[in-house]
Coordinates of C-alpha atoms in Angstrom, one line a residue:
M280 CA -99.4 -82.8 -35.3
T281 CA -97.9 -81.9 -31.2
E282 CA -94.3 -81.5 -31.8
R283 CA -92.5 -83.6 -29.2
L284 CA -90.3 -81.3 -26.3
I285 CA -87.5 -82.7 -24.7
Q286 CA -87.7 -81.8 -20.8
S287 CA -83.9 -81.5 -19.8
V288 CA -83.5 -78.6 -22.6
E289 CA -87.1 -76.7 -21.2
R290 CA -86.0 -77.8 -17.4
A291 CA -82.7 -75.7 -18.7
A292 CA -84.3 -72.8 -20.0
D293 CA -86.9 -72.5 -17.2
I294 CA -83.3 -72.2 -15.5
L295 CA -81.8 -69.0 -17.4
E296 CA -85.4 -67.8 -17.7
L297 CA -85.5 -67.4 -13.7
F298 CA -82.8 -65.1 -13.1
L299 CA -84.8 -62.6 -16.0
V300 CA -87.2 -62.6 -13.6
S301 CA -85.7 -63.2 -10.0
K302 CA -82.2 -62.0 -8.9
P303 CA -79.4 -61.9 -10.0
E304 CA -77.3 -64.4 -8.2
L305 CA -79.8 -68.2 -7.0
S306 CA -78.3 -70.8 -5.4
V307 CA -79.2 -74.5 -6.3
K308 CA -81.5 -74.4 -3.3
E309 CA -83.8 -71.3 -4.4
I310 CA -83.5 -72.1 -8.3
S311 CA -84.5 -75.8 -6.8
E312 CA -88.3 -74.4 -4.7
Q313 CA -88.9 -71.3 -7.6
L314 CA -89.2 -74.7 -10.1
G315 CA -90.4 -77.4 -8.0
L316 CA -87.4 -80.1 -9.1
S317 CA -85.6 -82.2 -6.7
K318 CA -81.8 -80.7 -5.9
S319 CA -79.8 -82.5 -7.6
T320 CA -81.9 -83.2 -10.9
V321 CA -80.8 -78.5 -10.6
H322 CA -78.2 -80.0 -9.8
G323 CA -77.3 -81.6 -12.9
L324 CA -78.9 -79.7 -14.7
I325 CA -76.8 -76.3 -14.0
K326 CA -73.1 -78.0 -13.9
T327 CA -73.6 -79.0 -17.7
L328 CA -75.4 -75.5 -18.3
E329 CA -72.0 -73.8 -16.4
H330 CA -70.0 -76.2 -18.7
R331 CA -70.8 -74.9 -21.5
G332 CA -71.3 -71.3 -20.1
Y333 CA -74.6 -70.9 -19.7
L334 CA -74.1 -70.1 -16.2
Q335 CA -70.9 -69.5 -13.9
Q336 CA -70.5 -69.6 -10.1
N337 CA -69.2 -67.5 -7.4
S338 CA -66.3 -68.0 -5.9
E339 CA -67.5 -66.8 -2.5
D340 CA -71.0 -67.7 -1.8
L341 CA -71.3 -70.7 -4.5
K342 CA -74.1 -69.0 -6.2
Y343 CA -75.5 -69.5 -10.2
R344 CA -74.8 -65.9 -12.3
L345 CA -75.8 -65.9 -15.9
G346 CA -72.5 -66.4 -18.0
L347 CA -70.4 -65.0 -21.0
K348 CA -71.5 -67.3 -23.0
L349 CA -75.3 -65.3 -22.8
F350 CA -73.9 -62.4 -23.6
E351 CA -71.9 -63.7 -26.7
L352 CA -75.2 -65.2 -27.9
G353 CA -77.4 -61.6 -27.4
F354 CA -74.2 -59.2 -28.6
F355 CA -74.2 -61.9 -31.8
I356 CA -78.0 -61.9 -32.1
G357 CA -79.0 -57.7 -31.5
N358 CA -76.0 -57.1 -34.3
H359 CA -77.9 -59.1 -36.8
L360 CA -80.9 -57.7 -36.7
D361 CA -81.1 -55.7 -39.3
I362 CA -84.3 -53.7 -37.4
V363 CA -81.1 -52.4 -34.3
K364 CA -78.8 -51.9 -37.0
I365 CA -81.2 -49.7 -38.8
A366 CA -82.5 -48.1 -36.1
Q367 CA -79.2 -46.9 -34.4
P368 CA -78.2 -43.7 -35.9
I369 CA -81.9 -42.7 -35.3
I370 CA -82.8 -43.0 -31.8
K371 CA -78.7 -41.9 -30.9
E372 CA -79.9 -38.8 -33.1
T373 CA -83.1 -38.6 -31.0
V374 CA -82.0 -39.1 -27.5
E375 CA -79.2 -35.9 -28.5
K376 CA -82.1 -34.3 -29.6
L377 CA -84.5 -34.9 -26.8
K378 CA -82.0 -35.3 -24.1
E379 CA -83.8 -38.1 -23.0
T380 CA -83.7 -41.9 -23.1
V381 CA -85.0 -44.3 -25.4
H382 CA -86.1 -47.0 -26.3
L383 CA -86.3 -49.9 -29.1
V384 CA -88.2 -53.2 -28.7
I385 CA -89.4 -55.8 -30.8
R386 CA -92.2 -58.3 -29.9
Q387 CA -91.5 -62.1 -29.1
Q388 CA -95.1 -64.0 -28.5
D389 CA -97.0 -61.8 -25.9
E390 CA -94.2 -59.8 -24.5
L391 CA -91.6 -57.6 -25.3
I392 CA -88.1 -57.1 -25.6
Y393 CA -85.6 -54.3 -25.5
V394 CA -83.4 -54.4 -28.4
E395 CA -81.1 -51.3 -28.0
K396 CA -81.0 -48.3 -25.6
V397 CA -79.2 -45.2 -25.3
E398 CA -79.4 -43.4 -22.1
G399 CA -80.2 -39.7 -22.3
P400 CA -77.4 -37.3 -20.4
H401 CA -78.9 -37.3 -17.4
Q402 CA -77.8 -38.6 -13.6
L403 CA -81.4 -39.8 -13.5
R404 CA -81.0 -43.6 -15.0
I405 CA -84.5 -45.5 -16.4
S406 CA -84.3 -49.3 -15.0
S407 CA -84.1 -50.5 -17.8
H408 CA -81.8 -52.8 -20.0
V409 CA -81.7 -54.7 -24.1
G410 CA -82.7 -58.3 -23.5
K411 CA -85.5 -57.1 -20.5
T412 CA -89.0 -58.1 -21.1
A413 CA -92.0 -56.1 -20.8
P414 CA -95.9 -56.9 -20.4
I415 CA -97.6 -55.2 -23.5
H416 CA -100.5 -54.1 -21.6
C417 CA -99.1 -51.3 -19.3
T418 CA -96.5 -50.4 -21.6
G419 CA -96.3 -47.5 -24.6
V420 CA -94.1 -49.1 -26.8
G421 CA -96.6 -52.4 -26.0
K422 CA -99.7 -50.6 -26.4
A423 CA -98.4 -48.5 -30.1
I424 CA -97.9 -52.8 -31.3
L425 CA -101.1 -53.8 -29.6
A426 CA -102.8 -50.6 -31.5
Y427 CA -102.1 -52.1 -35.2
Q428 CA -103.1 -55.9 -34.1
D429 CA -106.2 -57.4 -36.3
E430 CA -108.9 -57.2 -33.3
K431 CA -109.2 -61.5 -33.2
E432 CA -105.4 -60.2 -31.9
V433 CA -105.9 -58.2 -29.5
D434 CA -108.7 -59.5 -27.7
R435 CA -106.9 -62.9 -27.9
I436 CA -103.6 -60.9 -26.0
L437 CA -106.0 -59.3 -23.2
S438 CA -108.1 -62.7 -22.3
T439 CA -106.3 -64.8 -22.2
G440 CA -103.1 -63.1 -20.8
K441 CA -102.8 -61.8 -17.2
L442 CA -103.2 -58.3 -16.8
E443 CA -100.8 -58.0 -13.6
S444 CA -100.9 -54.0 -12.5
F445 CA -98.0 -52.8 -11.3
T446 CA -98.9 -49.8 -9.4
E447 CA -102.1 -47.8 -9.1
F448 CA -102.3 -46.6 -12.0
T449 CA -101.2 -49.6 -14.5
V450 CA -104.9 -50.2 -16.4
T451 CA -106.3 -53.4 -16.4
D452 CA -109.9 -53.1 -17.4
I453 CA -110.1 -54.2 -21.5
N454 CA -112.5 -52.4 -23.1
E455 CA -110.3 -48.9 -21.0
I456 CA -106.8 -50.2 -22.8
K457 CA -108.4 -50.5 -26.0
K458 CA -110.2 -46.9 -26.1
Q459 CA -106.6 -46.2 -25.2
L460 CA -105.4 -48.4 -28.3
D461 CA -108.2 -46.3 -30.8
F462 CA -106.3 -43.5 -29.2
T463 CA -103.1 -44.5 -30.5
R464 CA -104.2 -45.9 -33.4
E465 CA -105.8 -41.7 -34.3
H466 CA -103.2 -40.1 -32.8
G467 CA -100.4 -42.2 -33.9
Y468 CA -98.6 -42.7 -30.2
S469 CA -99.2 -44.3 -27.6
M470 CA -98.6 -43.2 -23.4
D471 CA -98.0 -44.9 -20.6
D472 CA -98.4 -42.6 -17.6
E473 CA -96.6 -43.7 -14.4
E474 CA -98.6 -47.6 -15.1
I475 CA -95.3 -49.6 -15.0
E476 CA -92.8 -47.3 -13.0
L477 CA -93.6 -45.4 -10.8
G478 CA -92.6 -41.5 -11.8
L479 CA -92.2 -42.8 -15.0
K480 CA -94.0 -41.7 -18.2
C481 CA -93.2 -43.2 -21.6
I482 CA -94.2 -41.4 -25.5
A483 CA -93.9 -44.3 -27.3
A484 CA -94.9 -44.9 -31.6
P485 CA -94.9 -48.2 -33.7
I486 CA -92.8 -49.2 -36.6
F487 CA -94.0 -50.8 -39.4
D488 CA -92.0 -53.4 -41.9
H489 CA -92.0 -53.2 -44.8
N490 CA -95.3 -55.6 -45.4
G491 CA -97.1 -53.2 -42.8
N492 CA -96.8 -55.2 -39.8
A493 CA -96.1 -53.0 -36.8
I494 CA -93.4 -55.6 -34.9
A495 CA -91.6 -52.7 -33.0
S496 CA -92.1 -50.0 -31.8
I497 CA -89.6 -47.1 -30.1
S498 CA -90.1 -44.7 -26.8
C499 CA -89.0 -41.7 -25.1
A500 CA -89.0 -42.8 -21.1
S501 CA -88.2 -39.8 -18.9
P502 CA -89.5 -39.2 -15.3
K503 CA -92.7 -37.8 -15.0
M504 CA -91.3 -34.2 -13.7
R505 CA -89.8 -33.7 -16.9
L506 CA -92.1 -34.0 -19.1
T507 CA -94.0 -31.0 -18.5
E508 CA -96.9 -29.6 -20.8
D509 CA -95.1 -27.8 -22.9
R510 CA -92.6 -30.2 -23.2
L511 CA -94.6 -33.3 -24.1
P512 CA -95.4 -32.1 -27.7
V513 CA -91.5 -31.6 -28.2
V514 CA -91.0 -35.5 -27.6
I515 CA -94.2 -37.1 -29.0
E516 CA -93.1 -35.3 -32.1
G517 CA -89.2 -36.7 -31.5
I518 CA -90.5 -40.1 -31.7
K519 CA -92.8 -40.4 -33.7
N520 CA -90.7 -39.2 -36.2
A521 CA -88.0 -41.7 -34.9
A522 CA -90.8 -43.9 -35.5
F523 CA -91.2 -42.7 -39.0
E524 CA -87.8 -42.9 -40.0
I525 CA -86.9 -46.6 -39.0
S526 CA -90.5 -47.1 -40.7
R527 CA -89.5 -45.9 -44.3
C528 CA -86.0 -47.8 -43.9
L529 CA -87.6 -51.2 -43.5
G530 CA -89.0 -50.6 -46.4
Y531 CA -92.9 -49.0 -45.3
K532 CA -94.3 -47.3 -47.7
D533 CA -97.6 -46.1 -46.4
V534 CA -96.7 -43.6 -43.6
S535 CA -98.7 -40.5 -43.9
H536 CA -100.3 -40.9 -40.9
L537 CA -97.3 -41.3 -38.9
K538 CA -96.5 -37.7 -39.4

C-alpha cells in the first residue's frame, strides 16, 4: 500500500533542497521559477520555514538563505552518528600522516553525503563541505561503496540513475564503470582521476559495518600534481589502513582483504 504524501511538506523540502544545488541565496521569484510554483505558494512556504528558523532573509537584498535551525539539526545528527565519532580520530591521524584533505561519506539511497572533512595543511583547498551530496558513479568514494553492493543493486543504480558527466574525464559507460568496480574489489581501493573536478584526484576505500555491508567510504582528495608516482602508493596505503581501522571499530570481522 502506497503511503500518502503531504504535498505542502514535499514542496517545503523541495525549497530547502534547492539551496544544495543552486545559489546560497535565492529570491521568491527564483525559487518560484525553478520549482514551477506560483509566487504566492512559495511565499507562504518560505514565511513558514523562516518562522521556524529553517530559512532566513537577507535584509539588504531580501533574498533567502538556509537558516541556523538546519545547522543545529545537522550538528546534532553529525554528533550522534557512531561512524563519525569512531572515524574522527582516525581521520585526523590520517591527515597528519598524508598532509592531505580526508573525507568521510555515507550512502543515502543513490547518492552520497559528506559527513566529515578534515583539511590538509596546504593552502589550496578542496571545494567540498559536510552535508554536500555527490554522485556515486564518478567519485572515488562512490565507487568504493558501489563495488561491494550485489550485482542487481549495481545494475539498478547504473541503469536507472543519470550518469552525469562533470568533466571530459568522467566515465559514463556502464561497462567501463564495472571494470573499475572489479579493480576496486581486487585491490581494495578506488580512484577518481579528474572525473568530478578538473585537477582533482581522489583515492578512496570502503568502510564495512559489523554485518559486512559497505556503508561508507573514506578518501584522500588532492590536486593531481601532488599525487606523484612516488607518492601515490603512500596515499593508497594510508587510506586503506584508515578504512581498515574504522571498519574494525564498527565490528567488521573479515578485514583481511582491506589490508
